[in-house]
Short mmCIF file of C-alpha atoms in Angstrom, two decimals:
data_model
loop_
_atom_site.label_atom_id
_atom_site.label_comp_id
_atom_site.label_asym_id
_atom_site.label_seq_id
_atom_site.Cartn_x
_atom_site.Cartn_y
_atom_site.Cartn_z
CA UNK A 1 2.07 7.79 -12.02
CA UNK A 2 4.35 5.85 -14.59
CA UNK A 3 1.14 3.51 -15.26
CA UNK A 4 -1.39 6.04 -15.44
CA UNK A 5 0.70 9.10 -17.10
CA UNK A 6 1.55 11.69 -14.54
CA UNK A 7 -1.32 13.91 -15.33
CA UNK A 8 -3.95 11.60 -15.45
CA UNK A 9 -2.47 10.30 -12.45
CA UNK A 10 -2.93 12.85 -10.19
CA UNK A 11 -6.59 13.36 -11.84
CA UNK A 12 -6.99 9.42 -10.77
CA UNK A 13 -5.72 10.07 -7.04
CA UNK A 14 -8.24 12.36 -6.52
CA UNK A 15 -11.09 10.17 -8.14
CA UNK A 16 -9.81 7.23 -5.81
CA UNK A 17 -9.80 9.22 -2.76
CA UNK A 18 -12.78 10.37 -3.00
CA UNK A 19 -14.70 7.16 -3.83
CA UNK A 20 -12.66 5.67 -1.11
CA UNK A 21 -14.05 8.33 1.50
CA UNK A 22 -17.55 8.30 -0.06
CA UNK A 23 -17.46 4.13 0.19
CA UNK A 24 -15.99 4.26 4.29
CA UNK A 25 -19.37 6.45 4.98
CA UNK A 26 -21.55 4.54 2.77
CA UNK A 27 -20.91 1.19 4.85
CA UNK A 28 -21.03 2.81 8.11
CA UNK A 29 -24.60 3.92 6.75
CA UNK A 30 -25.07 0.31 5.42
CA UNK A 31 -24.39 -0.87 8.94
CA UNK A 32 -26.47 1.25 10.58
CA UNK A 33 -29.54 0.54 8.29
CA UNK A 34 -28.80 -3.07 8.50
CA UNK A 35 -28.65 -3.32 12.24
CA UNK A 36 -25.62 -4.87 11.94
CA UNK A 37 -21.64 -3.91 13.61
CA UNK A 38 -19.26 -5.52 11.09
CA UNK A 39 -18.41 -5.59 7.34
CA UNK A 40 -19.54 -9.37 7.05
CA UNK A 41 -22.55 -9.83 9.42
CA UNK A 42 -23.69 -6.33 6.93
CA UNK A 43 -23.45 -8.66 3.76
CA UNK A 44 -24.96 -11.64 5.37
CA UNK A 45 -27.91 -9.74 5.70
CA UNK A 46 -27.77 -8.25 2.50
CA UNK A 47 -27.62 -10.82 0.35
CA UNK A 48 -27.54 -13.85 2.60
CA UNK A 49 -24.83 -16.75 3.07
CA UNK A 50 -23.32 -16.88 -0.73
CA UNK A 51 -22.15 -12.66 -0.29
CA UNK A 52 -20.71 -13.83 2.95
CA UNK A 53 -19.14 -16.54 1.75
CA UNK A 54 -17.57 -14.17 -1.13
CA UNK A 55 -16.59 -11.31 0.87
CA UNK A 56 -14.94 -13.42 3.48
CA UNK A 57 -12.84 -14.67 1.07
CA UNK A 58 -12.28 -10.86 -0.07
CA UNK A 59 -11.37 -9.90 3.41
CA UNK A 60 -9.08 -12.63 4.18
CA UNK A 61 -6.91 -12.27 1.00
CA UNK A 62 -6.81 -8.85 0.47
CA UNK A 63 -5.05 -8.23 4.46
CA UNK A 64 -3.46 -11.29 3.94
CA UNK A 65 -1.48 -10.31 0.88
CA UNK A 66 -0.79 -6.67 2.29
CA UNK A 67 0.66 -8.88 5.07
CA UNK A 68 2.88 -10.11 2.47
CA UNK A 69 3.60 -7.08 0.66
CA UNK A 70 4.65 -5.69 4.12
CA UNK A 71 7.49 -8.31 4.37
CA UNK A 72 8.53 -7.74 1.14
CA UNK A 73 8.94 -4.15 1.84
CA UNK A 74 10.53 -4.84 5.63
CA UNK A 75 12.95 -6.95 3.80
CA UNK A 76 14.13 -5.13 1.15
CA UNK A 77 14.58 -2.04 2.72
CA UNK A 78 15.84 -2.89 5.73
CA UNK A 79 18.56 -5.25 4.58
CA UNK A 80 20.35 -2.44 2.48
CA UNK A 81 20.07 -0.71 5.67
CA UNK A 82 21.82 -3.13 7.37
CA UNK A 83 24.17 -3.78 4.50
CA UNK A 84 25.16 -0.06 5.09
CA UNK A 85 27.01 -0.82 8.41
CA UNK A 86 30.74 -0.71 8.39
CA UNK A 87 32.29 -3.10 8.36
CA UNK A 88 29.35 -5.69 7.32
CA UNK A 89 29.49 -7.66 4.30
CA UNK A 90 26.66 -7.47 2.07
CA UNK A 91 26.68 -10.61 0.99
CA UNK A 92 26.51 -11.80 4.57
CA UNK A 93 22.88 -14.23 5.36
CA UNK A 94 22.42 -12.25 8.41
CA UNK A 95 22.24 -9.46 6.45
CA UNK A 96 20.06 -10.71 3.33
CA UNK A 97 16.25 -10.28 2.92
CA UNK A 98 15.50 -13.89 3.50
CA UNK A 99 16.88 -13.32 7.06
CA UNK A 100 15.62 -10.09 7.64
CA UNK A 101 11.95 -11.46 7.02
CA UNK A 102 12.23 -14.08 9.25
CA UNK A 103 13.54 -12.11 12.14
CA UNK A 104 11.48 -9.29 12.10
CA UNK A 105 8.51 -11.49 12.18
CA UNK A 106 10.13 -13.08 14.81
CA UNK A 107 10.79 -10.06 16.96
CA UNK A 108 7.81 -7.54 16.06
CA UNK A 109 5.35 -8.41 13.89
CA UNK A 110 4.08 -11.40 15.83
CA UNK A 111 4.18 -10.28 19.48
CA UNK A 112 2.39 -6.98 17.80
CA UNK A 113 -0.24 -9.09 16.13
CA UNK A 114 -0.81 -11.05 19.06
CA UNK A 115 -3.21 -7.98 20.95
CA UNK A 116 -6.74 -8.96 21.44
CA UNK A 117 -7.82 -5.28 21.24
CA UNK A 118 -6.94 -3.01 18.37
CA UNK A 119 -7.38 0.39 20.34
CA UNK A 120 -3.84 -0.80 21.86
CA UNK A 121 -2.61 0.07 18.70
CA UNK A 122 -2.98 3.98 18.17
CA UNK A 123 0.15 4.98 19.62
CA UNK A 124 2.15 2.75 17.21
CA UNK A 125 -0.67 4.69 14.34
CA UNK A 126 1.06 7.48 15.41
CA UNK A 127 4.70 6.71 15.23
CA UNK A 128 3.92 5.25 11.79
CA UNK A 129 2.54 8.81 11.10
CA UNK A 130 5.60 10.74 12.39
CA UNK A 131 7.67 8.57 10.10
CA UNK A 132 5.51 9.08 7.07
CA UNK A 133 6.18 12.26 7.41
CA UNK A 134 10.34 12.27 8.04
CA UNK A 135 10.18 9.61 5.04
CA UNK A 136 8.25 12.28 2.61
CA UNK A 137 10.81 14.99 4.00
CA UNK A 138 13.40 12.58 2.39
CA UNK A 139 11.68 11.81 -1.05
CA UNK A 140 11.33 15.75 -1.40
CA UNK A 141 14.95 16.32 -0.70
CA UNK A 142 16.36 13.73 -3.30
CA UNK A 143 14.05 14.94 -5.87
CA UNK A 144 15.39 18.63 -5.06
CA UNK A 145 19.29 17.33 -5.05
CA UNK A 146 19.30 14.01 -7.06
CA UNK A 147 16.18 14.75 -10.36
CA UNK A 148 18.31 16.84 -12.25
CA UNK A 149 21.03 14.25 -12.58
CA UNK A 150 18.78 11.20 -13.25
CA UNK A 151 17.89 11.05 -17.12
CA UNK A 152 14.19 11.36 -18.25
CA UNK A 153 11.99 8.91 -20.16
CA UNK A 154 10.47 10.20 -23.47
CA UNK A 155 7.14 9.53 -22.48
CA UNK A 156 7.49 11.25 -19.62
CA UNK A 157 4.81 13.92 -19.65
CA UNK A 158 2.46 11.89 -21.63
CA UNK A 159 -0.83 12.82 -20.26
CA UNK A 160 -2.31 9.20 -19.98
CA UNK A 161 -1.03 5.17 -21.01
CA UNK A 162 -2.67 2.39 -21.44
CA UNK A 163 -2.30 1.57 -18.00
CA UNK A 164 -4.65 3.35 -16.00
CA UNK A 165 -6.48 1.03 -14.86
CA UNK A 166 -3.54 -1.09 -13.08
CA UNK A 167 -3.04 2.39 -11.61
CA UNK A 168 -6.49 2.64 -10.03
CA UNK A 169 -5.74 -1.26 -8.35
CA UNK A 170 -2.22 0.10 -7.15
CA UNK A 171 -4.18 3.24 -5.65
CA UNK A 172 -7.03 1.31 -4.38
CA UNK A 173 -4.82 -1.04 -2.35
CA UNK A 174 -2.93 2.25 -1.08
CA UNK A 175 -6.32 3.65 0.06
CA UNK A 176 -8.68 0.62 1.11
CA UNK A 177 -9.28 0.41 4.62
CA UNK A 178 -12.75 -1.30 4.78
CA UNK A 179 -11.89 -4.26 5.88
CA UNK A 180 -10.84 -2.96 9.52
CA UNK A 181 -13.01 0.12 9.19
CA UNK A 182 -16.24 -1.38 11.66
CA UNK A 183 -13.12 -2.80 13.97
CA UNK A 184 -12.13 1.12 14.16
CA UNK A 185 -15.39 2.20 14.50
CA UNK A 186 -16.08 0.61 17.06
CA UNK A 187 -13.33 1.53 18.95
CA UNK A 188 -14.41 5.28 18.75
CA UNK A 189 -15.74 6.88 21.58
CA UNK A 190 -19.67 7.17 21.18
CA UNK A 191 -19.61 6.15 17.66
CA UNK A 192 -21.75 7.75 15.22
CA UNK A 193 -22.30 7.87 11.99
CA UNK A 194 -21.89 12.23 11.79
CA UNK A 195 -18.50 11.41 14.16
CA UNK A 196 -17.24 8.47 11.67
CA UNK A 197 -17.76 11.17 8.23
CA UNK A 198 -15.93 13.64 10.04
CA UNK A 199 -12.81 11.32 10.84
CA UNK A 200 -12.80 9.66 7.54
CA UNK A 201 -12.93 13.05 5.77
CA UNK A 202 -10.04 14.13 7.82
CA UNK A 203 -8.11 11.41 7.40
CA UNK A 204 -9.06 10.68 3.13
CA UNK A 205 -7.70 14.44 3.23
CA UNK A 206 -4.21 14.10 4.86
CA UNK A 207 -3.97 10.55 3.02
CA UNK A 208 -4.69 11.99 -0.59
CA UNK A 209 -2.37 15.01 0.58
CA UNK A 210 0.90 12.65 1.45
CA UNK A 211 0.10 10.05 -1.90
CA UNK A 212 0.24 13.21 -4.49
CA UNK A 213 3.30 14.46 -2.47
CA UNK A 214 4.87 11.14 -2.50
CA UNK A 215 3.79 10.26 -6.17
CA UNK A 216 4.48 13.61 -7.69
CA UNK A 217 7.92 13.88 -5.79
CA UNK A 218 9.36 10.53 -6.68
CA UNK A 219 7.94 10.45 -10.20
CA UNK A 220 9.37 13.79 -11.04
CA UNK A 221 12.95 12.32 -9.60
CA UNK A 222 12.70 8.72 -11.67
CA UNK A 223 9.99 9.52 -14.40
CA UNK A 224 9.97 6.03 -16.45
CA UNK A 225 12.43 4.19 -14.12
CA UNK A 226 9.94 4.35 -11.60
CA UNK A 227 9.61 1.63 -9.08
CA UNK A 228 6.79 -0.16 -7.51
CA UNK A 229 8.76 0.17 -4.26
CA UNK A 230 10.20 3.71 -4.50
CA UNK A 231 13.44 3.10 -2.29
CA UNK A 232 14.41 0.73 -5.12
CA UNK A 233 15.25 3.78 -7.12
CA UNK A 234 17.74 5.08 -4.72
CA UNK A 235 21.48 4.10 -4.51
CA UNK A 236 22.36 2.64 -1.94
CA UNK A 237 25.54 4.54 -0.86
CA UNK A 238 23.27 7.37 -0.15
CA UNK A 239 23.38 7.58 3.87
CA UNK A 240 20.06 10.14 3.80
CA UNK A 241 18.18 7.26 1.93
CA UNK A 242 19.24 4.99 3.66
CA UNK A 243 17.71 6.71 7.25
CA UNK A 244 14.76 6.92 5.21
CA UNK A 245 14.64 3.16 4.47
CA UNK A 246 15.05 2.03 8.11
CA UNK A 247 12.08 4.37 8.66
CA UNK A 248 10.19 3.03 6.06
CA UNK A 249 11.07 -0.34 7.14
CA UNK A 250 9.76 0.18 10.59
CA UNK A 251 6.54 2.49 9.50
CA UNK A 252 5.09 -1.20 7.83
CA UNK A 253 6.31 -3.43 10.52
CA UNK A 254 4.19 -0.92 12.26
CA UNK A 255 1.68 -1.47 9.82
CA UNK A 256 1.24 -5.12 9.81
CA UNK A 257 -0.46 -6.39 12.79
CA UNK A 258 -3.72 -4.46 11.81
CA UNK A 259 -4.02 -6.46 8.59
CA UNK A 260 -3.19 -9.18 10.78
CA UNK A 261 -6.22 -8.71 13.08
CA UNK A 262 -8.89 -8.72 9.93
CA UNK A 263 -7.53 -12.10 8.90
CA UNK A 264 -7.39 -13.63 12.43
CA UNK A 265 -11.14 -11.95 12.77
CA UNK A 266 -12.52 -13.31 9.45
CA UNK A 267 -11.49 -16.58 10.52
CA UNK A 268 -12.86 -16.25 14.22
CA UNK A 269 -16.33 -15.33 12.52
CA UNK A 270 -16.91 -18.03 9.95
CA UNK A 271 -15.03 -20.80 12.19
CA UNK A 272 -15.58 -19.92 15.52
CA UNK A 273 -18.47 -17.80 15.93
CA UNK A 274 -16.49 -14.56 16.25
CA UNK A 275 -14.93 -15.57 19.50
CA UNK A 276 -11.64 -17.53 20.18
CA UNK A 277 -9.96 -18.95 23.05
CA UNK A 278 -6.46 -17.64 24.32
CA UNK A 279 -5.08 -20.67 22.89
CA UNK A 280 -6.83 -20.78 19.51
CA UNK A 281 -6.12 -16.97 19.46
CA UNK A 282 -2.65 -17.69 19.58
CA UNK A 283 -2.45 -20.23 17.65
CA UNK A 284 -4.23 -18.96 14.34
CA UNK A 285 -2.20 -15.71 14.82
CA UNK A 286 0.78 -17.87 14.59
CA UNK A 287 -0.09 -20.05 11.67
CA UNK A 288 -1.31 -16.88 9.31
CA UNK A 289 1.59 -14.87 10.07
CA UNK A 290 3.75 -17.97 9.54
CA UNK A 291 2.37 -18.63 6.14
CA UNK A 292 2.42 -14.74 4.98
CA UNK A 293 6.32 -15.07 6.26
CA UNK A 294 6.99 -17.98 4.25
CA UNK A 295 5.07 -16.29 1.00
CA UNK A 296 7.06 -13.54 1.10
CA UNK A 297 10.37 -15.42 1.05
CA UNK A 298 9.48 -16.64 -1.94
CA UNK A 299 7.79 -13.59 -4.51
CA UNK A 300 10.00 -10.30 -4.35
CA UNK A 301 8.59 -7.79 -7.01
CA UNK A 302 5.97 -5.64 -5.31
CA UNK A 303 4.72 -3.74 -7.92
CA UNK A 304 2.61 -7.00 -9.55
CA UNK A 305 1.58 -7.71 -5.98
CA UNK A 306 0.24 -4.39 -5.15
CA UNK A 307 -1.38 -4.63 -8.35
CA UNK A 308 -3.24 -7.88 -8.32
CA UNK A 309 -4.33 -7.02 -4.80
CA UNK A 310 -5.87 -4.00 -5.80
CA UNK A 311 -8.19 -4.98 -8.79
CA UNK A 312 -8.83 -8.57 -6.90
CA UNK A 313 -9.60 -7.14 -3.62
CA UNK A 314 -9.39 -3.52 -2.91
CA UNK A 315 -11.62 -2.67 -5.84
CA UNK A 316 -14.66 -5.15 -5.21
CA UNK A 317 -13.63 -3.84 -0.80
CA UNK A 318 -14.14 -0.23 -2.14
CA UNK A 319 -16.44 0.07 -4.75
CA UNK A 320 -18.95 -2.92 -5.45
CA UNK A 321 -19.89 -4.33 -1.76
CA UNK A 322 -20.57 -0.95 -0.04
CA UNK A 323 -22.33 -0.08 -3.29
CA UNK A 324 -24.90 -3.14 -3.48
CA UNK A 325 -25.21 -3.40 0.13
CA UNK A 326 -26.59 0.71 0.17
CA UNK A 327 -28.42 0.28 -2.70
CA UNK A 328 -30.51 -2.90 -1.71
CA UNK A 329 -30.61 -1.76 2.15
CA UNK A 330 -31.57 2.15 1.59
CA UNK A 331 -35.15 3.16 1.01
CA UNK A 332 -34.33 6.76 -0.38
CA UNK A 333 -35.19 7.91 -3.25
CA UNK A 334 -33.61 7.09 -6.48
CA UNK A 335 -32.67 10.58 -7.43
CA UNK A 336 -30.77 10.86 -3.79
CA UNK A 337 -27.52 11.79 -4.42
CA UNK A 338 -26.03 8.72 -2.52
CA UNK A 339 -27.93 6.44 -4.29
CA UNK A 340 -26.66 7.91 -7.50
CA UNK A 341 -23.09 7.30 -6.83
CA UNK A 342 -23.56 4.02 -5.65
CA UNK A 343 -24.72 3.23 -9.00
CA UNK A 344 -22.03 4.64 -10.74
CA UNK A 345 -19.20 2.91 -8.58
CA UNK A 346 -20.67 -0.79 -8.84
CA UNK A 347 -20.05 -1.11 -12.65
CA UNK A 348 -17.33 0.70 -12.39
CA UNK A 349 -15.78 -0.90 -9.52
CA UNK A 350 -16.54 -4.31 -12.22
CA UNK A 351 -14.40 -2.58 -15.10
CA UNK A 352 -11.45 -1.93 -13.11
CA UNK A 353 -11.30 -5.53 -11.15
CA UNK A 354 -11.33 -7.34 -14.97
CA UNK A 355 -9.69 -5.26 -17.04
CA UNK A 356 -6.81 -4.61 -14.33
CA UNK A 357 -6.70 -8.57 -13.86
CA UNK A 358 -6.38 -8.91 -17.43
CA UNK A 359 -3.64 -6.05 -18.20
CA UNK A 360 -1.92 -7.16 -14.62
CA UNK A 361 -1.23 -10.38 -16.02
CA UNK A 362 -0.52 -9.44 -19.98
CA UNK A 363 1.64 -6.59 -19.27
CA UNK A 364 3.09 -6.89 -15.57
CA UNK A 365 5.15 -4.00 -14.33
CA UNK A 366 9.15 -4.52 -14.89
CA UNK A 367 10.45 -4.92 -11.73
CA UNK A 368 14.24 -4.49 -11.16
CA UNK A 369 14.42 -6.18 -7.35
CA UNK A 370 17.48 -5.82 -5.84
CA UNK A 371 19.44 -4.17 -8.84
CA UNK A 372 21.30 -1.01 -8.76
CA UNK A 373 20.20 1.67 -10.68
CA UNK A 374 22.40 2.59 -13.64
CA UNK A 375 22.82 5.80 -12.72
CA UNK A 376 23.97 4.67 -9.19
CA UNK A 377 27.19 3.73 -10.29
CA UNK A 378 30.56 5.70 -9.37
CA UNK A 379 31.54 6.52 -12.85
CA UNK A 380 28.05 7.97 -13.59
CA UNK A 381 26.61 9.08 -10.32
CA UNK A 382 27.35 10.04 -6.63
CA UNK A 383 25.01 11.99 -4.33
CA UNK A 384 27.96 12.83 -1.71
CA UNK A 385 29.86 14.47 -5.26
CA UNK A 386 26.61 16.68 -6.71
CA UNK A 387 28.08 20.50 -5.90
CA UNK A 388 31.63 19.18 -6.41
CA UNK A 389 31.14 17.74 -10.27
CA UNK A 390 28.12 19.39 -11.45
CA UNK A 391 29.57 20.00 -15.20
CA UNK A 392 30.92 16.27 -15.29
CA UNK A 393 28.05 14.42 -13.90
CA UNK A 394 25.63 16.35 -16.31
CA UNK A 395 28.50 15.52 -19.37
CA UNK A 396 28.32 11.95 -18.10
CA UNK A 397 24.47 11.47 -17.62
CA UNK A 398 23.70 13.16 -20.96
CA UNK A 399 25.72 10.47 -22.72
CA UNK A 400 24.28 7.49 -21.20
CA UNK A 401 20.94 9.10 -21.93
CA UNK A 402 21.68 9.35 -25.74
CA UNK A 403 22.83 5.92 -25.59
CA UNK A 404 19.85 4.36 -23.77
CA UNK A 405 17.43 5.39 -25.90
CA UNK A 406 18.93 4.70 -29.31
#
């Protein structure tokens, strides 16, 4: 939303969603056409060994640096929410995000990622999915008790910026699943391609539902001060927050070991033939996650990770592969309707991976890691003091909003 403009924002969540649910289908179709069961044995027959080769590559990185944006997230939110404990120093190691990365790989994310069999993981799906929702039930109460004290931007109603585009990578990589999707698919009971539609409508639905709900509450709370990791907006003394950030935390520890299978299983099928021993399972398991771990020790702004990912990966994953592959494999009609869209999302699905390369790197989102946020400070702001000091904190605020923007 503070790339796009909040209108044109919202108009662009609904555009991505869709493409994203019409793509999903599309490859399921492709696959079924094509004779084939996964994303790259689909390509390989496609186009032959060069797409393979490319959208290997594709579906290595773009899990791969999820994986990464994953720690990244685990360790920034969950070492403020250890830093909360009394008594703890936060300057202690055992406490900093360097630490927290390397023990929560340690401790979940590996033994997770170690399955053979993704179906194991649906009931951890589902806790993920009961925290979404007690983390959205958060964002919607600070926006109710905590956006009328944070000043707004003056652009912030502008109905689009020059940013859009970085906006569509940050929304692809929010909505791309294609790189698991056969893995799910065939996990379903009696899979179909009428029984895949209906889940992947059901699910682009309740997806689209919590990103507007989650966008439009946290960008109506921070307007331009906006995040790429939303929790970085909130003060840290806040003890509700602070709930949410352990549940956050925990929701992409979750997360992580189903990007972790599409990397190990891109590298079982060019390497090994799509089958590895116990050992070899083990060991590449251990060697990607190790590397991801280390990565993420060293970059700690999400925002330009979440955006190169998207217009690298996400948007050639969602909206040029699927595309091509439908287009070469189907022998309908021109004028079908499919076949119509397809043509429309490969050039488009171009624009958006160049020109969101090129405005990722010229103009990279601001990213304020670690920092408190001004209004966070006791002599401007406290959430425990809002029905107590209404008339000062508003006195206070409006000041430091006159001088900010001079």
């Amino acid at each position: 939303m503070k790339q796009a403009g909040f209108p044109l924002g919202i108009l662009l969540l609904f555009w991505v969603s869709y493409i994203s649910d019409f793509s999903l289908v599309l490859l399921i179709k492709g696959g079924a056409l094509s004779g084939t069961d996964t994303y790259q044995s689909l390509v390989n027959k496609t186009f032959g060994f060069p797409g393979y080769l490319l959208l290997s590559v594709l579906q290595f990185l773009y899990p791969f640096i999820a994986m990464i944006s994953y720690n990244i997230i685990a360790g920034d939110t969950l070492s403020k929410v250890f830093q909360r404990i009394p008594g703890v120093d936060p300057e202690n190691l055992f406490v900093g995000r360097h630490f927290i990365i390397m023990i929560s790989t340690i401790t979940f994310t590996l033994p997770l990622s170690l399955y053979r069999d993704i179906a194991k993981l649906g009931k951890i799906s589902l806790i993920s999915a009961v925290l979404t929702a007690l983390i959205l039930g958060i964002v919607i109460t600070r926006m109710v008790s905590m956006g009328p004290y944070v000043p707004k931007t003056d652009d912030a109603w502008v109905f689009a910026k020059p940013n859009a585009i970085q906006a569509v990578g940050v929304m692809s990589f929010a909505f791309i699943c294609h790189h698991n999707s056969f893995l799910v698919y065939s996990s379903l009971e009696e899979p179909t391609v009428a029984k895949w539609s209906r889940i992947i409508h059901i699910s682009i639905v309740v997806s689209m539902f919590i990103c507007i709900l989650f966008a439009t509450c946290g960008y109506l709370t921070f307007t331009g001060f906006t995040q790429g990791d939303l929790f970085e907006n909130y003060c840290r003394s806040d003890n509700l927050v602070t709930f949410g950030r352990f549940c956050y935390g925990v929701t992409v520890l979750l997360t992580y070991p189903m990007e972790c299978f599409v990397t190990r299983e891109v590298i079982a099928n060019v390497f090994f033939g799509g089958n590895l021993s116990s050992v070899f399972h083990v060991v590449i398991t251990v060697v990607i996650i190790t590397i991801a771990m280390f990565v993420s020790l060293l970059i700690d702004c999400l925002g330009i990770v979440l955006e190169l990912n998207g217009v690298l990966c996400a948007a050639p994953l969602i909206f040029i592969i699927p595309s091509a592959c439908y287009l070469k494999l189907s022998e309908e009609p021109r004028t079908h309707s499919d076949k119509i869209i397809s043509c429309v999302m490969l050039p488009t699905g171009a624009v958006v991976m160049v020109f969101g390369f090129v405005m990722a790197i010229i103009n990279p989102q601001d990213c304020t890691h670690g920092q408190e946020m001004f209004y966070c400070f006791p002599d401007n702001f406290s959430l425990t003091n809002i029905s107590d000091s209404h008339f000062q904190l508003t006195t206070q605020l409006s000041t430091l909003n006159i001088s900010i923007f001079r």
